[in-house]
PDB file of C-alpha atoms and ligand atoms in Angstrom:
ATOM      1  CA  MET G   1      -6.559  11.272   6.678  1.00  0.00           C
ATOM      2  CA  SER G   2      -4.228  12.624   3.984  1.00  0.00           C
ATOM      3  CA  ALA G   3      -5.074  14.636   0.855  1.00  0.00           C
ATOM      4  CA  CYS G   4      -3.277  14.725  -2.502  1.00  0.00           C
ATOM      5  CA  PRO G   5      -5.189  16.443  -5.354  1.00  0.00           C
ATOM      6  CA  THR G   6      -4.926  15.615  -9.058  1.00  0.00           C
ATOM      7  CA  PRO G   7      -5.604  17.937 -12.020  1.00  0.00           C
ATOM      8  CA  THR G   8      -7.515  15.618 -14.401  1.00  0.00           C
ATOM      9  CA  ILE G   9     -11.027  15.838 -12.996  1.00  0.00           C
ATOM     10  CA  LYS G  10     -13.975  15.834 -15.418  1.00  0.00           C
ATOM     11  CA  HIS G  11     -16.904  15.127 -13.094  1.00  0.00           C
ATOM     12  CA  HIS G  12     -17.806  15.854  -9.512  1.00  0.00           C
ATOM     13  CA  HIS G  13     -18.721  12.412  -8.270  1.00  0.00           C
ATOM     14  CA  ILE G  14     -17.533  10.963  -4.969  1.00  0.00           C
ATOM     15  CA  VAL G  15     -15.875   7.616  -5.731  1.00  0.00           C
ATOM     16  CA  LEU G  16     -15.217   5.013  -3.033  1.00  0.00           C
ATOM     17  CA  ILE G  17     -12.422   2.484  -3.544  1.00  0.00           C
ATOM     18  CA  GLY G  18     -10.928  -0.150  -1.263  1.00  0.00           C
ATOM     19  CA  MET G  19     -10.815  -3.824  -0.429  1.00  0.00           C
ATOM     20  CA  MET G  20     -13.752  -6.155   0.033  1.00  0.00           C
ATOM     21  CA  GLY G  21     -15.067  -5.517   3.547  1.00  0.00           C
ATOM     22  CA  CYS G  22     -13.805  -1.941   3.858  1.00  0.00           C
ATOM     23  CA  GLY G  23     -17.368  -0.578   4.002  1.00  0.00           C
ATOM     24  CA  LYS G  24     -17.773   1.086   0.576  1.00  0.00           C
ATOM     25  CA  THR G  25     -21.449   0.193   0.231  1.00  0.00           C
ATOM     26  CA  THR G  26     -22.377   1.080   3.818  1.00  0.00           C
ATOM     27  CA  VAL G  27     -20.502   4.390   3.725  1.00  0.00           C
ATOM     28  CA  GLY G  28     -21.818   5.106   0.217  1.00  0.00           C
ATOM     29  CA  LYS G  29     -25.418   4.675   1.379  1.00  0.00           C
ATOM     30  CA  GLU G  30     -24.788   6.939   4.377  1.00  0.00           C
ATOM     31  CA  LEU G  31     -23.312   9.591   2.040  1.00  0.00           C
ATOM     32  CA  HIS G  32     -26.399   9.239  -0.147  1.00  0.00           C
ATOM     33  CA  ARG G  33     -28.551   9.816   2.949  1.00  0.00           C
ATOM     34  CA  ILE G  34     -26.755  12.881   4.290  1.00  0.00           C
ATOM     35  CA  MET G  35     -25.837  14.537   0.969  1.00  0.00           C
ATOM     36  CA  LYS G  36     -29.023  13.620  -0.966  1.00  0.00           C
ATOM     37  CA  ILE G  37     -26.886  12.492  -3.900  1.00  0.00           C
ATOM     38  CA  PRO G  38     -27.832   9.298  -5.811  1.00  0.00           C
ATOM     39  CA  PHE G  39     -25.872   6.152  -4.952  1.00  0.00           C
ATOM     40  CA  SER G  40     -24.456   3.914  -7.666  1.00  0.00           C
ATOM     41  CA  ASP G  41     -22.512   0.666  -7.260  1.00  0.00           C
ATOM     42  CA  THR G  42     -20.393  -0.804 -10.077  1.00  0.00           C
ATOM     43  CA  ASP G  43     -21.042  -4.413  -8.978  1.00  0.00           C
ATOM     44  CA  GLN G  44     -24.797  -3.805  -8.908  1.00  0.00           C
ATOM     45  CA  MET G  45     -24.609  -2.204 -12.367  1.00  0.00           C
ATOM     46  CA  ILE G  46     -22.697  -5.199 -13.704  1.00  0.00           C
ATOM     47  CA  GLU G  47     -25.344  -7.566 -12.314  1.00  0.00           C
ATOM     48  CA  ALA G  48     -28.182  -5.402 -13.654  1.00  0.00           C
ATOM     49  CA  GLN G  49     -26.674  -5.099 -17.147  1.00  0.00           C
ATOM     50  CA  THR G  50     -25.707  -8.753 -17.523  1.00  0.00           C
ATOM     51  CA  ALA G  51     -28.599 -10.197 -15.483  1.00  0.00           C
ATOM     52  CA  ILE G  52     -25.993 -12.565 -13.975  1.00  0.00           C
ATOM     53  CA  SER G  53     -24.706 -12.551 -10.387  1.00  0.00           C
ATOM     54  CA  ILE G  54     -21.032 -11.667  -9.786  1.00  0.00           C
ATOM     55  CA  PRO G  55     -20.177 -15.218  -8.571  1.00  0.00           C
ATOM     56  CA  ASP G  56     -21.823 -16.667 -11.693  1.00  0.00           C
ATOM     57  CA  ILE G  57     -19.912 -14.283 -13.996  1.00  0.00           C
ATOM     58  CA  PHE G  58     -16.656 -15.484 -12.410  1.00  0.00           C
ATOM     59  CA  THR G  59     -17.677 -19.155 -12.682  1.00  0.00           C
ATOM     60  CA  GLN G  60     -19.103 -19.055 -16.198  1.00  0.00           C
ATOM     61  CA  PHE G  61     -16.887 -16.479 -17.932  1.00  0.00           C
ATOM     62  CA  GLY G  62     -13.848 -15.979 -15.691  1.00  0.00           C
ATOM     63  CA  GLU G  63     -12.286 -12.999 -13.932  1.00  0.00           C
ATOM     64  CA  ASP G  64     -10.908 -11.389 -17.131  1.00  0.00           C
ATOM     65  CA  ARG G  65     -14.406 -11.066 -18.596  1.00  0.00           C
ATOM     66  CA  PHE G  66     -15.625  -9.580 -15.303  1.00  0.00           C
ATOM     67  CA  ARG G  67     -12.789  -7.006 -15.422  1.00  0.00           C
ATOM     68  CA  ASP G  68     -13.742  -6.039 -19.018  1.00  0.00           C
ATOM     69  CA  ILE G  69     -17.333  -5.375 -17.978  1.00  0.00           C
ATOM     70  CA  GLU G  70     -16.106  -3.431 -14.931  1.00  0.00           C
ATOM     71  CA  THR G  71     -14.046  -1.131 -17.193  1.00  0.00           C
ATOM     72  CA  ARG G  72     -17.013  -0.635 -19.540  1.00  0.00           C
ATOM     73  CA  ILE G  73     -19.231   0.422 -16.636  1.00  0.00           C
ATOM     74  CA  LEU G  74     -16.606   2.869 -15.405  1.00  0.00           C
ATOM     75  CA  ARG G  75     -16.074   4.313 -18.878  1.00  0.00           C
ATOM     76  CA  ASN G  76     -19.849   4.864 -19.223  1.00  0.00           C
ATOM     77  CA  HIS G  77     -19.706   7.082 -16.145  1.00  0.00           C
ATOM     78  CA  LEU G  78     -16.837   9.055 -17.689  1.00  0.00           C
ATOM     79  CA  ASP G  79     -18.438   9.478 -21.126  1.00  0.00           C
ATOM     80  CA  LYS G  80     -21.722  10.900 -19.826  1.00  0.00           C
ATOM     81  CA  PRO G  81     -21.390  14.681 -20.336  1.00  0.00           C
ATOM     82  CA  HIS G  82     -22.148  17.024 -17.415  1.00  0.00           C
ATOM     83  CA  ARG G  83     -23.757  14.458 -15.171  1.00  0.00           C
ATOM     84  CA  SER G  84     -25.014  15.558 -11.792  1.00  0.00           C
ATOM     85  CA  PRO G  85     -22.957  14.190  -8.906  1.00  0.00           C
ATOM     86  CA  LEU G  86     -23.176  10.580  -7.813  1.00  0.00           C
ATOM     87  CA  ILE G  87     -21.786   8.562  -4.939  1.00  0.00           C
ATOM     88  CA  ILE G  88     -20.030   5.697  -6.777  1.00  0.00           C
ATOM     89  CA  SER G  89     -19.057   2.570  -4.863  1.00  0.00           C
ATOM     90  CA  THR G  90     -16.672   0.247  -6.725  1.00  0.00           C
ATOM     91  CA  GLY G  91     -15.565  -3.385  -6.593  1.00  0.00           C
ATOM     92  CA  GLY G  92     -12.358  -4.021  -4.641  1.00  0.00           C
ATOM     93  CA  GLY G  93     -10.366  -5.051  -7.717  1.00  0.00           C
ATOM     94  CA  ILE G  94     -11.228  -2.045  -9.861  1.00  0.00           C
ATOM     95  CA  VAL G  95      -7.765  -0.507  -9.300  1.00  0.00           C
ATOM     96  CA  ILE G  96      -5.918  -3.460 -10.864  1.00  0.00           C
ATOM     97  CA  SER G  97      -6.224  -1.919 -14.333  1.00  0.00           C
ATOM     98  CA  PRO G  98      -4.175   1.227 -15.091  1.00  0.00           C
ATOM     99  CA  ILE G  99      -6.991   2.403 -17.402  1.00  0.00           C
ATOM    100  CA  ASN G 100      -9.473   2.129 -14.548  1.00  0.00           C
ATOM    101  CA  ARG G 101      -7.152   4.027 -12.219  1.00  0.00           C
ATOM    102  CA  SER G 102      -6.998   6.895 -14.671  1.00  0.00           C
ATOM    103  CA  ILE G 103     -10.789   6.886 -15.218  1.00  0.00           C
ATOM    104  CA  LEU G 104     -11.423   6.813 -11.459  1.00  0.00           C
ATOM    105  CA  GLN G 105      -9.369   9.972 -10.971  1.00  0.00           C
ATOM    106  CA  GLN G 106     -11.244  11.762 -13.745  1.00  0.00           C
ATOM    107  CA  LEU G 107     -14.613  10.909 -12.201  1.00  0.00           C
ATOM    108  CA  GLY G 108     -14.129  13.172  -9.193  1.00  0.00           C
ATOM    109  CA  PHE G 109     -13.079  12.898  -5.567  1.00  0.00           C
ATOM    110  CA  VAL G 110     -11.630   9.417  -4.978  1.00  0.00           C
ATOM    111  CA  VAL G 111     -11.610   8.095  -1.414  1.00  0.00           C
ATOM    112  CA  TRP G 112      -9.755   4.958  -0.312  1.00  0.00           C
ATOM    113  CA  LEU G 113     -11.484   3.281   2.618  1.00  0.00           C
ATOM    114  CA  ASN G 114      -8.767   1.278   4.274  1.00  0.00           C
ATOM    115  CA  ALA G 115      -8.771  -1.107   7.255  1.00  0.00           C
ATOM    116  CA  ASP G 116      -6.386  -3.621   8.769  1.00  0.00           C
ATOM    117  CA  ILE G 117      -6.525  -7.221   7.584  1.00  0.00           C
ATOM    118  CA  ASN G 118      -8.302  -8.541  10.715  1.00  0.00           C
ATOM    119  CA  THR G 119     -11.064  -5.952  10.407  1.00  0.00           C
ATOM    120  CA  LEU G 120     -11.485  -6.671   6.699  1.00  0.00           C
ATOM    121  CA  PHE G 121     -11.547 -10.418   7.230  1.00  0.00           C
ATOM    122  CA  ASN G 122     -14.088 -10.232  10.067  1.00  0.00           C
ATOM    123  CA  ARG G 123     -16.369  -8.202   7.821  1.00  0.00           C
ATOM    124  CA  VAL G 124     -16.260 -10.642   4.880  1.00  0.00           C
ATOM    125  CA  LEU G 125     -16.099 -13.825   6.986  1.00  0.00           C
ATOM    126  CA  HIS G 126     -19.684 -14.910   6.383  1.00  0.00           C
ATOM    127  CA  SER G 127     -20.058 -13.563   2.872  1.00  0.00           C
ATOM    128  CA  GLY G 128     -20.648 -16.216   0.228  1.00  0.00           C
ATOM    129  CA  ASN G 129     -20.688 -13.761  -2.666  1.00  0.00           C
ATOM    130  CA  ARG G 130     -16.966 -13.000  -2.983  1.00  0.00           C
ATOM    131  CA  PRO G 131     -15.711 -15.489  -5.579  1.00  0.00           C
ATOM    132  CA  LEU G 132     -12.035 -14.674  -4.961  1.00  0.00           C
ATOM    133  CA  LEU G 133     -12.414 -15.790  -1.321  1.00  0.00           C
ATOM    134  CA  GLN G 134     -14.011 -19.159  -2.045  1.00  0.00           C
ATOM    135  CA  THR G 135     -10.787 -20.989  -1.208  1.00  0.00           C
ATOM    136  CA  ALA G 136      -9.390 -23.066   1.665  1.00  0.00           C
ATOM    137  CA  HIS G 137      -7.391 -20.072   2.993  1.00  0.00           C
ATOM    138  CA  PRO G 138      -9.472 -16.928   2.439  1.00  0.00           C
ATOM    139  CA  LYS G 139      -7.616 -14.803   5.011  1.00  0.00           C
ATOM    140  CA  GLU G 140      -4.261 -15.436   3.314  1.00  0.00           C
ATOM    141  CA  ILE G 141      -5.764 -14.565  -0.069  1.00  0.00           C
ATOM    142  CA  LEU G 142      -7.316 -11.377   1.319  1.00  0.00           C
ATOM    143  CA  ALA G 143      -3.983 -10.353   2.891  1.00  0.00           C
ATOM    144  CA  LYS G 144      -2.146 -11.007  -0.386  1.00  0.00           C
ATOM    145  CA  LEU G 145      -4.675  -8.974  -2.383  1.00  0.00           C
ATOM    146  CA  LEU G 146      -4.408  -6.103   0.117  1.00  0.00           C
ATOM    147  CA  GLU G 147      -0.620  -6.090  -0.129  1.00  0.00           C
ATOM    148  CA  GLN G 148      -0.758  -6.190  -3.938  1.00  0.00           C
ATOM    149  CA  ARG G 149      -3.415  -3.504  -4.298  1.00  0.00           C
ATOM    150  CA  ALA G 150      -2.450  -1.057  -1.534  1.00  0.00           C
ATOM    151  CA  PRO G 151      -0.026   0.899  -3.805  1.00  0.00           C
ATOM    152  CA  TRP G 152      -2.753   1.216  -6.461  1.00  0.00           C
ATOM    153  CA  TYR G 153      -5.356   2.440  -3.971  1.00  0.00           C
ATOM    154  CA  ARG G 154      -2.788   4.893  -2.592  1.00  0.00           C
ATOM    155  CA  GLU G 155      -1.804   6.332  -5.989  1.00  0.00           C
ATOM    156  CA  THR G 156      -5.421   6.629  -7.161  1.00  0.00           C
ATOM    157  CA  ALA G 157      -7.067   8.164  -4.089  1.00  0.00           C
ATOM    158  CA  HIS G 158      -7.196  11.856  -3.241  1.00  0.00           C
ATOM    159  CA  LEU G 159      -7.998  10.942   0.355  1.00  0.00           C
ATOM    160  CA  SER G 160      -7.445   7.811   2.410  1.00  0.00           C
ATOM    161  CA  ILE G 161      -9.291   6.964   5.597  1.00  0.00           C
ATOM    162  CA  ASP G 162      -8.541   4.185   8.065  1.00  0.00           C
ATOM    163  CA  THR G 163     -12.046   2.969   8.852  1.00  0.00           C
ATOM    164  CA  SER G 164     -11.061   0.433  11.544  1.00  0.00           C
ATOM    165  CA  THR G 165     -11.937   2.634  14.520  1.00  0.00           C
ATOM    166  CA  LEU G 166     -14.454   5.104  13.055  1.00  0.00           C
ATOM    167  CA  THR G 167     -18.247   4.882  12.839  1.00  0.00           C
ATOM    168  CA  VAL G 168     -19.992   4.941   9.467  1.00  0.00           C
ATOM    169  CA  GLN G 169     -21.389   8.387  10.356  1.00  0.00           C
ATOM    170  CA  GLU G 170     -17.940   9.764  11.190  1.00  0.00           C
ATOM    171  CA  ILE G 171     -16.475   8.438   7.945  1.00  0.00           C
ATOM    172  CA  ALA G 172     -19.329   9.786   5.815  1.00  0.00           C
ATOM    173  CA  PHE G 173     -19.233  13.191   7.493  1.00  0.00           C
ATOM    174  CA  GLY G 174     -15.447  13.401   6.954  1.00  0.00           C
ATOM    175  CA  ILE G 175     -15.841  12.551   3.268  1.00  0.00           C
ATOM    176  CA  MET G 176     -18.676  15.045   2.798  1.00  0.00           C
ATOM    177  CA  GLU G 177     -16.688  17.914   4.304  1.00  0.00           C
ATOM    178  CA  SER G 178     -13.460  16.954   2.502  1.00  0.00           C
ATOM    179  CA  SER G 179     -15.277  16.723  -0.842  1.00  0.00           C
ATOM    180  CA  ARG G 180     -16.537  20.295  -0.424  1.00  0.00           C
ATOM    181  CA  VAL G 181     -12.990  21.552   0.085  1.00  0.00           C
ATOM    182  CA  PHE G 182     -11.704  19.393  -2.764  1.00  0.00           C
ATOM    183  CA  PHE G 183     -14.261  20.520  -5.357  1.00  0.00           C
ATOM    184  CA  ASN G 184     -13.998  24.108  -4.201  1.00  0.00           C
ATOM    185  CA  ASP G 185     -10.224  23.997  -4.722  1.00  0.00           C
ATOM    186  CA  PHE G 186     -10.753  22.653  -8.246  1.00  0.00           C
ATOM    187  CA  ASN G 187     -13.547  25.093  -8.998  1.00  0.00           C
ATOM    188  CA  ILE G 188     -15.954  22.406 -10.244  1.00  0.00           C
TER     189      ILE G 188
HETATM  190  C1  S3P I 201     -13.721  -8.082  -5.978  1.00  0.00           C
HETATM  191  C2  S3P I 201     -14.532  -7.433  -5.082  1.00  0.00           C
HETATM  192  C3  S3P I 201     -16.002  -7.503  -5.139  1.00  0.00           C
HETATM  193  C4  S3P I 201     -16.474  -7.829  -6.561  1.00  0.00           C
HETATM  194  C5  S3P I 201     -15.773  -9.036  -7.085  1.00  0.00           C
HETATM  195  C6  S3P I 201     -14.249  -8.868  -7.129  1.00  0.00           C
HETATM  196  C7  S3P I 201     -12.248  -7.970  -5.827  1.00  0.00           C
HETATM  197  O1  S3P I 201     -16.581  -6.270  -4.733  1.00  0.00           O
HETATM  198  O2  S3P I 201     -16.240  -6.746  -7.421  1.00  0.00           O
HETATM  199  O3  S3P I 201     -16.113 -10.117  -6.261  1.00  0.00           O
HETATM  200  O4  S3P I 201     -11.521  -8.288  -6.794  1.00  0.00           O
HETATM  201  O5  S3P I 201     -11.793  -7.528  -4.750  1.00  0.00           O
HETATM  202  P1  S3P I 201     -16.550  -5.737  -3.195  1.00  0.00           P
HETATM  203  O6  S3P I 201     -15.244  -5.045  -3.003  1.00  0.00           O
HETATM  204  O7  S3P I 201     -17.691  -4.782  -3.132  1.00  0.00           O
HETATM  205  O8  S3P I 201     -16.736  -6.911  -2.319  1.00  0.00           O
END
């Protein structure tokens, strides 16, 4: 684990970023359980607000439209004044946009859940709900996306964790303790 604080924090949420299959939802739900903080997921919010599934948004309206909605959801979190803390799990591509990267950092403690390509691929292997992986060579696509996005995850996160060899409980406990130090340091 490595820490690198940023001065632009407006909320005290815990925000999970990382590739498809890195365990954001699972770890987020465990954090919700041990910290008693509500869990929120940007993909679920997109589906709830549009009443359309993520694969259908991609098919019917395209990725650009999906990214616009993703930014709107993120901005809503930022604009809510003095909200009590949330655990926010995000879609893997949320860091593509520079605006999103800035918003993410203002939302609180940002944690990049990382894993090697084999671990990620094994975790998404049987998932039919990742439109970007519905191709003849999903592992190659996943590896390319990881290579492309890794610098963005790295620059956005205050903490990065390699999840390949840790249990969900170990990861969640590490994030909980680190977030206490982080928010204490920033006095928020
Ligand atoms: C995406 C990841 C998905 C979802 C959408 C696009 C991506 O979320 O937002 O399919 O670009 O990596 P998960 O990371 O939760 O699978």
